[in-house]
Short mmCIF file of N, CA and C in Angstrom, two decimals:
data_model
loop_
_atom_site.label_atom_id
_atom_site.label_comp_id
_atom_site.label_asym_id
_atom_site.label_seq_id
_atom_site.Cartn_x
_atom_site.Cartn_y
_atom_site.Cartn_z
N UNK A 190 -39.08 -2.80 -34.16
CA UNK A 190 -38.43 -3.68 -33.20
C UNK A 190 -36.92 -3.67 -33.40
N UNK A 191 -36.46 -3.46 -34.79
CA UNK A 191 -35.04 -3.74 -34.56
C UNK A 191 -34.40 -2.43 -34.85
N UNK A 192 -35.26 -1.27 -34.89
CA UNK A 192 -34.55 -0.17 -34.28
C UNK A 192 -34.15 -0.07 -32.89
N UNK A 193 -35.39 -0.34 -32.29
CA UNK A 193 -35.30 -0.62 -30.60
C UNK A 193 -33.97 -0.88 -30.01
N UNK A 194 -33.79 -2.53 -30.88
CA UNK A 194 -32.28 -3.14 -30.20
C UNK A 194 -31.22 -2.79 -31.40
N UNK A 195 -31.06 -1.54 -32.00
CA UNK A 195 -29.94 -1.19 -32.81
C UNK A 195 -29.62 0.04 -31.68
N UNK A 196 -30.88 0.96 -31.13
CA UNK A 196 -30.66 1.79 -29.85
C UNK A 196 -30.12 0.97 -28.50
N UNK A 197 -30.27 0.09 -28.15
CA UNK A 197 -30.08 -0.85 -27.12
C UNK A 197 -28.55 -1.30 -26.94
N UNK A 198 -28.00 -1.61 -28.32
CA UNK A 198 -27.07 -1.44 -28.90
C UNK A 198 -25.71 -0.89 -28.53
N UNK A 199 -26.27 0.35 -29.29
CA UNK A 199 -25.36 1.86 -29.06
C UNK A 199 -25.51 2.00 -27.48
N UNK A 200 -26.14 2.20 -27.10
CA UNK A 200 -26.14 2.15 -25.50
C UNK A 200 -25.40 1.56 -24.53
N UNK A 201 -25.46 0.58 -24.96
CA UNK A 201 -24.51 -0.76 -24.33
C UNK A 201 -22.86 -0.85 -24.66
N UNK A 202 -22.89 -0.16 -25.66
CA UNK A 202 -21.24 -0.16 -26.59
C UNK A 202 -20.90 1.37 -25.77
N UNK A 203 -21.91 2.17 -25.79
CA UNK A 203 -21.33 3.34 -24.78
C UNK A 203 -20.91 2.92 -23.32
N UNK A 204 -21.96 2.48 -22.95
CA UNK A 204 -21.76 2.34 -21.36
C UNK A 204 -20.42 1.41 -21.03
N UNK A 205 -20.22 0.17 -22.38
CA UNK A 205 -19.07 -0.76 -21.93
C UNK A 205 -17.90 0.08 -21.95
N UNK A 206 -17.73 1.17 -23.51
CA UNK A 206 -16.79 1.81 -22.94
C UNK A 206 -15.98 2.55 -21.86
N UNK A 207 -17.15 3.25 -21.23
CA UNK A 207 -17.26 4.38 -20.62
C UNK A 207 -16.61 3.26 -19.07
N UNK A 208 -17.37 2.27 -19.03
CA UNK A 208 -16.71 1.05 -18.15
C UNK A 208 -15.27 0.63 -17.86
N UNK A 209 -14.97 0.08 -19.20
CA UNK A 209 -13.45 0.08 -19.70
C UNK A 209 -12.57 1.23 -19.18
N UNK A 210 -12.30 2.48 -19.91
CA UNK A 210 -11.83 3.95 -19.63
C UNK A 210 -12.09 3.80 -18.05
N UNK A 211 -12.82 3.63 -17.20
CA UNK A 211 -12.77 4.05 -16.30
C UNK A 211 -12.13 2.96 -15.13
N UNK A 212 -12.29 1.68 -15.66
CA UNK A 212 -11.44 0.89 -14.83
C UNK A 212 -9.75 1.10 -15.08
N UNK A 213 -9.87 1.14 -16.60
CA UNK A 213 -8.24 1.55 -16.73
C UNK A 213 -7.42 2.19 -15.78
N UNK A 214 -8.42 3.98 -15.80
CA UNK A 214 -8.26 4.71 -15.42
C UNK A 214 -7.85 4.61 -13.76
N UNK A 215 -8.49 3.32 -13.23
CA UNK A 215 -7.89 3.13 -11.87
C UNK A 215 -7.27 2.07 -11.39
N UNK A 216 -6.99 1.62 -12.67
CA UNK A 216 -5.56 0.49 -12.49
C UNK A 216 -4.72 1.40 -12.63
N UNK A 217 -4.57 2.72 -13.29
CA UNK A 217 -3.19 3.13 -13.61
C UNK A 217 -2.90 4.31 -12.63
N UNK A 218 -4.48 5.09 -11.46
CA UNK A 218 -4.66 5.72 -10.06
C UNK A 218 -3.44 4.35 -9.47
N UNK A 219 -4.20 3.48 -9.26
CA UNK A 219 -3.40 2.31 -8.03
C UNK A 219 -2.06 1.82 -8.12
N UNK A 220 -1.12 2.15 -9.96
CA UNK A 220 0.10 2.04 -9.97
C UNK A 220 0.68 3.21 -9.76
N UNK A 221 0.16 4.45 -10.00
CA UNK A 221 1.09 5.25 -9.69
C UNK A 221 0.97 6.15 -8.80
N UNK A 222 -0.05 5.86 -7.44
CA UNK A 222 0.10 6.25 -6.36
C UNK A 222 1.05 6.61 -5.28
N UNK A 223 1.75 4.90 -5.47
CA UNK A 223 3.25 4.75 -4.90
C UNK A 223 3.76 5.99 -4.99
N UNK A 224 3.65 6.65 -6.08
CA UNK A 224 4.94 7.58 -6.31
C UNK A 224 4.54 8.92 -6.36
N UNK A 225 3.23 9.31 -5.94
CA UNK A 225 2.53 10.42 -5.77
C UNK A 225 2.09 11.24 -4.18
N UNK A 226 1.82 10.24 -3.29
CA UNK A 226 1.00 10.33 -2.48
C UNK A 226 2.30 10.27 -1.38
N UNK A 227 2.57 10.98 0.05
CA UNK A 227 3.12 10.50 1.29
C UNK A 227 3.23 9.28 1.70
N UNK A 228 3.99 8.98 2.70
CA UNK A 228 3.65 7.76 3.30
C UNK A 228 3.47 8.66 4.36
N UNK A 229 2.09 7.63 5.47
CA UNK A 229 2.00 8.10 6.54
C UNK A 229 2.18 6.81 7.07
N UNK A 230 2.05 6.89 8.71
CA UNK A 230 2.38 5.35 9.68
C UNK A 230 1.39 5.56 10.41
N UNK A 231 0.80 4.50 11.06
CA UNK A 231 0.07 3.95 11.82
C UNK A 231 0.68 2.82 12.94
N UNK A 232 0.26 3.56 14.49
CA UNK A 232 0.73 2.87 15.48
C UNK A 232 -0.19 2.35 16.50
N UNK A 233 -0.89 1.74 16.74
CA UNK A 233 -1.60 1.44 17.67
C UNK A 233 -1.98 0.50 18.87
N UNK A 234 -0.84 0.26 19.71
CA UNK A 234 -0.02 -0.91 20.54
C UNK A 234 0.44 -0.35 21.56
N UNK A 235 0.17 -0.91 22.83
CA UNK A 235 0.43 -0.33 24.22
C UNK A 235 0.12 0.87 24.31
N UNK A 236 -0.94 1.10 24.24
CA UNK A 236 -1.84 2.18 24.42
C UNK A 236 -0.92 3.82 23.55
N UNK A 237 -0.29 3.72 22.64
CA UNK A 237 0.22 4.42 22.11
C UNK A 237 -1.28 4.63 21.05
N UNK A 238 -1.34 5.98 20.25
CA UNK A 238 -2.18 5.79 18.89
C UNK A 238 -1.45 6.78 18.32
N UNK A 239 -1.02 6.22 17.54
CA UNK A 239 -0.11 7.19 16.42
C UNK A 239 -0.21 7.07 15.01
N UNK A 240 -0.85 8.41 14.54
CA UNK A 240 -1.02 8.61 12.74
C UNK A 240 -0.30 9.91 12.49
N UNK A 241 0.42 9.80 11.06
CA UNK A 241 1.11 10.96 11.09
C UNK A 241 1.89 10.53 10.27
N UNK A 242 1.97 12.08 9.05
CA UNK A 242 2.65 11.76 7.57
C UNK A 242 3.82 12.29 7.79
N UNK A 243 4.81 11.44 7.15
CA UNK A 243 6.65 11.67 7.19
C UNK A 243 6.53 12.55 6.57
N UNK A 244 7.55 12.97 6.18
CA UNK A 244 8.19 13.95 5.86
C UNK A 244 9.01 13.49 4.32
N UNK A 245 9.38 14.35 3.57
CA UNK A 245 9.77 13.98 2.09
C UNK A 245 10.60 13.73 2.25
N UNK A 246 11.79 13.52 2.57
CA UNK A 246 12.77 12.84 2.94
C UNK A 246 12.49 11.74 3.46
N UNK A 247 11.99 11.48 4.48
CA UNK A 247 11.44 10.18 5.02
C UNK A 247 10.58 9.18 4.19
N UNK A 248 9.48 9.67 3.40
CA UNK A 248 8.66 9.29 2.76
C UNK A 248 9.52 8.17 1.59
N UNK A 249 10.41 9.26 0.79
CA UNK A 249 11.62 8.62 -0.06
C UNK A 249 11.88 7.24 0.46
N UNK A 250 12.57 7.81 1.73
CA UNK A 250 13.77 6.51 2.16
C UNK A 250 12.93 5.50 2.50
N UNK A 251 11.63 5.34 3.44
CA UNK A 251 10.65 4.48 3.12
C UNK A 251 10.10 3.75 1.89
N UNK A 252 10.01 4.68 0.72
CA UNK A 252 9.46 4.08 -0.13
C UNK A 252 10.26 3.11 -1.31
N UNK A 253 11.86 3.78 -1.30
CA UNK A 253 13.04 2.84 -1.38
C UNK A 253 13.28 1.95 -0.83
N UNK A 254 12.84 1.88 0.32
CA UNK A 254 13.14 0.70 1.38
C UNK A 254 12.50 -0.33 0.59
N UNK A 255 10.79 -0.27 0.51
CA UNK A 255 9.83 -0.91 0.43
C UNK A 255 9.95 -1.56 -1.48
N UNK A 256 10.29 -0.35 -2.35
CA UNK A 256 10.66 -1.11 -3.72
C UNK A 256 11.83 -2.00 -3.77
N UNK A 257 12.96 -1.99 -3.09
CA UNK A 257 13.95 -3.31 -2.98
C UNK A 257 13.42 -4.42 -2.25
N UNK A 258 12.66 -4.06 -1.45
CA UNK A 258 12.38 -5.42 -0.93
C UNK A 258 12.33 -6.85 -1.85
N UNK A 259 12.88 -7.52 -1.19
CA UNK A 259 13.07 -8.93 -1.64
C UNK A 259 11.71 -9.84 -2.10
N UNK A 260 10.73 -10.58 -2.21
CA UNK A 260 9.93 -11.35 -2.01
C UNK A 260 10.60 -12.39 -1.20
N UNK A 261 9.35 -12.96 -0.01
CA UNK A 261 9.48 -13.65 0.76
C UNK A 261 8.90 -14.80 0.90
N UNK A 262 8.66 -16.12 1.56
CA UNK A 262 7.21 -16.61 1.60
C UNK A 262 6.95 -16.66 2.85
N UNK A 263 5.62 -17.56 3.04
CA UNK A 263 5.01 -17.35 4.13
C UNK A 263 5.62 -17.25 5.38
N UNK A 264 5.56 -15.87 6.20
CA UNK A 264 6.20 -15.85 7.49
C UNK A 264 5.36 -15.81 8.57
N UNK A 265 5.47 -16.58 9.60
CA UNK A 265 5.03 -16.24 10.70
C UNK A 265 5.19 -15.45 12.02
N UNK A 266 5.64 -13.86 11.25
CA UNK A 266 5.80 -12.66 12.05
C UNK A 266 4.50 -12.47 12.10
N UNK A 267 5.16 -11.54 13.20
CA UNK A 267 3.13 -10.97 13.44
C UNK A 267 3.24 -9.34 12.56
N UNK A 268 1.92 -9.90 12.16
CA UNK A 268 1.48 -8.35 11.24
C UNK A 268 0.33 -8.13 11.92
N UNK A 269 -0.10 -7.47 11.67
CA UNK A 269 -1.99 -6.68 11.51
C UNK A 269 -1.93 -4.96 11.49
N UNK A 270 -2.63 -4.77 11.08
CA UNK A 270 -3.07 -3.36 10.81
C UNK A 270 -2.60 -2.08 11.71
N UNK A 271 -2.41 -2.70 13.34
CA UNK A 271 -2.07 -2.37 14.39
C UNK A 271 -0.70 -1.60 14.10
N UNK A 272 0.38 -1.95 13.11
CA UNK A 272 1.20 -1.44 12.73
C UNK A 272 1.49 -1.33 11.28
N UNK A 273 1.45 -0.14 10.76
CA UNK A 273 1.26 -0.46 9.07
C UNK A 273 1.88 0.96 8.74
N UNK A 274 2.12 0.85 7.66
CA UNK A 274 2.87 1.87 6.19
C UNK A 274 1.58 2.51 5.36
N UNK A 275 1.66 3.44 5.02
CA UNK A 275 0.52 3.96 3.82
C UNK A 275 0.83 4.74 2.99
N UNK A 276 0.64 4.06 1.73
CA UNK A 276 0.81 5.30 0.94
C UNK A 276 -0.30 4.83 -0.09
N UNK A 277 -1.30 6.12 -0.29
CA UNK A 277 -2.43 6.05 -1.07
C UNK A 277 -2.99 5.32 -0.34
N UNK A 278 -3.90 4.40 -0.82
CA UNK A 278 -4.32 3.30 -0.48
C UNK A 278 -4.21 2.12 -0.32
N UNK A 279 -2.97 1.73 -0.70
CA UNK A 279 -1.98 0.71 0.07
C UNK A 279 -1.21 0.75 1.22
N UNK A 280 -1.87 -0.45 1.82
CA UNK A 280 -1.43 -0.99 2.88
C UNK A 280 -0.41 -1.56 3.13
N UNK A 281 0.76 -1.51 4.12
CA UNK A 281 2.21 -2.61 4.08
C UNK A 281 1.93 -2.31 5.66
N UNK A 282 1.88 -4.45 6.44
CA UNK A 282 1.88 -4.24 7.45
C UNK A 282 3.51 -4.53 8.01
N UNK A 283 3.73 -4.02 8.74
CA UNK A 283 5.29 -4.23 9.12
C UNK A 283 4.97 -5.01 10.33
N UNK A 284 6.09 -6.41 10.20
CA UNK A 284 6.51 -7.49 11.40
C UNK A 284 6.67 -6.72 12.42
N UNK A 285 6.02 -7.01 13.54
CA UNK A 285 6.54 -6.78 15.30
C UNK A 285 7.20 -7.25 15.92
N UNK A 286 8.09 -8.83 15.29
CA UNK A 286 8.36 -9.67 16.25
C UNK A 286 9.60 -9.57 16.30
N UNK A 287 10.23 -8.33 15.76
CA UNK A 287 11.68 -9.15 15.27
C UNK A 287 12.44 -9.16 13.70
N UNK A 288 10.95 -9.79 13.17
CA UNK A 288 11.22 -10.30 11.39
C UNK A 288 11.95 -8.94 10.47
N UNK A 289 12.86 -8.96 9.44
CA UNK A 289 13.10 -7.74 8.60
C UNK A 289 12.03 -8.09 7.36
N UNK A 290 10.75 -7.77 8.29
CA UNK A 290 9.53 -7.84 6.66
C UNK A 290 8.84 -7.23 6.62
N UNK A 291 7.93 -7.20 5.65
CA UNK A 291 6.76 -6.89 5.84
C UNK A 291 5.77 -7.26 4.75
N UNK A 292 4.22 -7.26 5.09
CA UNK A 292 3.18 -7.76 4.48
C UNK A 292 2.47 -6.84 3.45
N UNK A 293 2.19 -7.33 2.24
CA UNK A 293 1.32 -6.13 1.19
C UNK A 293 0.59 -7.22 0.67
N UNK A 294 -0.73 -6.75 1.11
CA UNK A 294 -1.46 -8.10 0.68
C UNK A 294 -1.42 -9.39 1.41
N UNK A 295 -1.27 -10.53 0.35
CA UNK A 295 -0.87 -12.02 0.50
C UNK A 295 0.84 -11.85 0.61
N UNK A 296 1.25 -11.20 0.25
CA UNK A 296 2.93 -11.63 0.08
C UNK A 296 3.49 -10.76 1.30
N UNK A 297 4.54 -11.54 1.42
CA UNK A 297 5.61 -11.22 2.18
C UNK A 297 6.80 -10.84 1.80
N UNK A 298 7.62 -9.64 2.25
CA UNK A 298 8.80 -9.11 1.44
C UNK A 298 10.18 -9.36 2.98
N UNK A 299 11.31 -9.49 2.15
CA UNK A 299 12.52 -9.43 3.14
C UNK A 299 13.48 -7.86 2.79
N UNK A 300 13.29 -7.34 4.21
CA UNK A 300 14.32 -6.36 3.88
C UNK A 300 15.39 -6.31 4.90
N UNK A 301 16.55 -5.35 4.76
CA UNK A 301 17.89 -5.51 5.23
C UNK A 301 17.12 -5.43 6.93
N UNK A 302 18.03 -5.68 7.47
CA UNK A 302 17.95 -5.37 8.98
C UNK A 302 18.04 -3.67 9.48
N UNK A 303 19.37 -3.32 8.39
CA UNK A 303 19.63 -2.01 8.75
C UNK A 303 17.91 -1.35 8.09
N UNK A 304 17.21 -1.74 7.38
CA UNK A 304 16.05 -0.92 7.01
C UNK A 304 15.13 -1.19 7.48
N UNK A 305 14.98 -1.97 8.33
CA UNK A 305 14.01 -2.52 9.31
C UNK A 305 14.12 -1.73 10.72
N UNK A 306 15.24 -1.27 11.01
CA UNK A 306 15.75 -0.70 11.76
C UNK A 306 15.10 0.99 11.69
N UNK A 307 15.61 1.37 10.33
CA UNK A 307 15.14 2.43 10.17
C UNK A 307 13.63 2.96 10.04
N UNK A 308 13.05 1.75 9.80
CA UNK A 308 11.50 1.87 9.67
C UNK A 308 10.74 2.11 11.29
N UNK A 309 11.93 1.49 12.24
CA UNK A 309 11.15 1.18 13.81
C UNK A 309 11.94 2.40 14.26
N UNK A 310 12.95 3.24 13.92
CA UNK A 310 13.20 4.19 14.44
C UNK A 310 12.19 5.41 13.84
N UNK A 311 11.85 5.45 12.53
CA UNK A 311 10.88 6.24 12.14
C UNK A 311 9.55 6.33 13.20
N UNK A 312 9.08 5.19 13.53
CA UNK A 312 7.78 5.04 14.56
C UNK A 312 7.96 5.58 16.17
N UNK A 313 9.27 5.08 16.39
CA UNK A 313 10.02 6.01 17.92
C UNK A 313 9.92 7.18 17.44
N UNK A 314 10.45 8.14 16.52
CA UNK A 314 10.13 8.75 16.14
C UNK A 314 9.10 9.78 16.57
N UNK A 315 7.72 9.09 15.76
CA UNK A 315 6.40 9.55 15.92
C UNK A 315 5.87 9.08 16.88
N UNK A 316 6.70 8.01 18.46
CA UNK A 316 5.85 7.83 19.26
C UNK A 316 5.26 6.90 19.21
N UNK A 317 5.44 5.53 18.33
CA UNK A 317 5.26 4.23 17.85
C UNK A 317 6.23 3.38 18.87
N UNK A 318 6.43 3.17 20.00
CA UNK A 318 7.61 2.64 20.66
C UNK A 318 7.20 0.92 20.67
N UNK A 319 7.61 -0.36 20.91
CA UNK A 319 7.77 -1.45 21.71
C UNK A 319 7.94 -2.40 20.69
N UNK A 320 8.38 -2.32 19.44
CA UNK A 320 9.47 -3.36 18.78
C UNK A 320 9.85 -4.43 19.17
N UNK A 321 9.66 -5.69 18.79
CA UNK A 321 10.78 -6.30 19.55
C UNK A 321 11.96 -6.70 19.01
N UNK A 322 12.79 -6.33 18.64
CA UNK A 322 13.85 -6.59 17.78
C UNK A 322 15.06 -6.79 18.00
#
């Protein structure tokens, strides 16, 4: 019997590891994605549908944009999915109304006007048009 649960044991001390290592392993996928992966945009508003990855230059100045950002609190711009940022598997929805923000998650970030600017010319761009800003 108490070989049984000395095997039961070892088993369990494997598998927790093997658990551990592998969650690590994708907390440290989800931090350093940011800095691996494109950004692509997503447009989907007045019958526009637009997906499509920037360009490395673009990608940069986006993703600079998005690490200065300020923290914000709760705004009542409009976000949803309808207009969004990607890189990896993070999501940033960008304000429609006007606002220099945007959403990651629960939080809200403030950025310059001039980079808010540049984010809605990126989407003219690709064919993302009706801003209101």
């Amino acid at each position: 019997m108490q070989v049984i649960q000395l095997q039961y044991i070892k088993i369990f001390k494997k598998k927790s590891v093997l658990i551990i290592v592998i969650c690590v392993l994708a907390v440290i996928f989800y931090q350093i994605q940011f800095y691996i992966f494109p950004v692509s945009i997503k447009y989907n508003k007045y019958g526009a549908d637009v997906s499509a990855v920037l360009t490395a230059e673009e990608s940069k100045n986006i993703k600079d944009i998005l690490k200065n950002a300020k923290p914000s609190g709760n705004l009542s711009c409009g976000f949803n999915f309808d207009v969004s940022i990607k890189i990896g598997t993070r999501v940033y929805l960008i304000a429609q109304d006007g606002c220099a923000s945007y959403q990651y998650f629960l939080r809200y970030y403030d950025i310059s006007n001039e980079d808010i600017d540049y984010i809605h010319d990126i989407f003219d761009k690709y064919g993302g048009k009706g801003f209101n800003s």
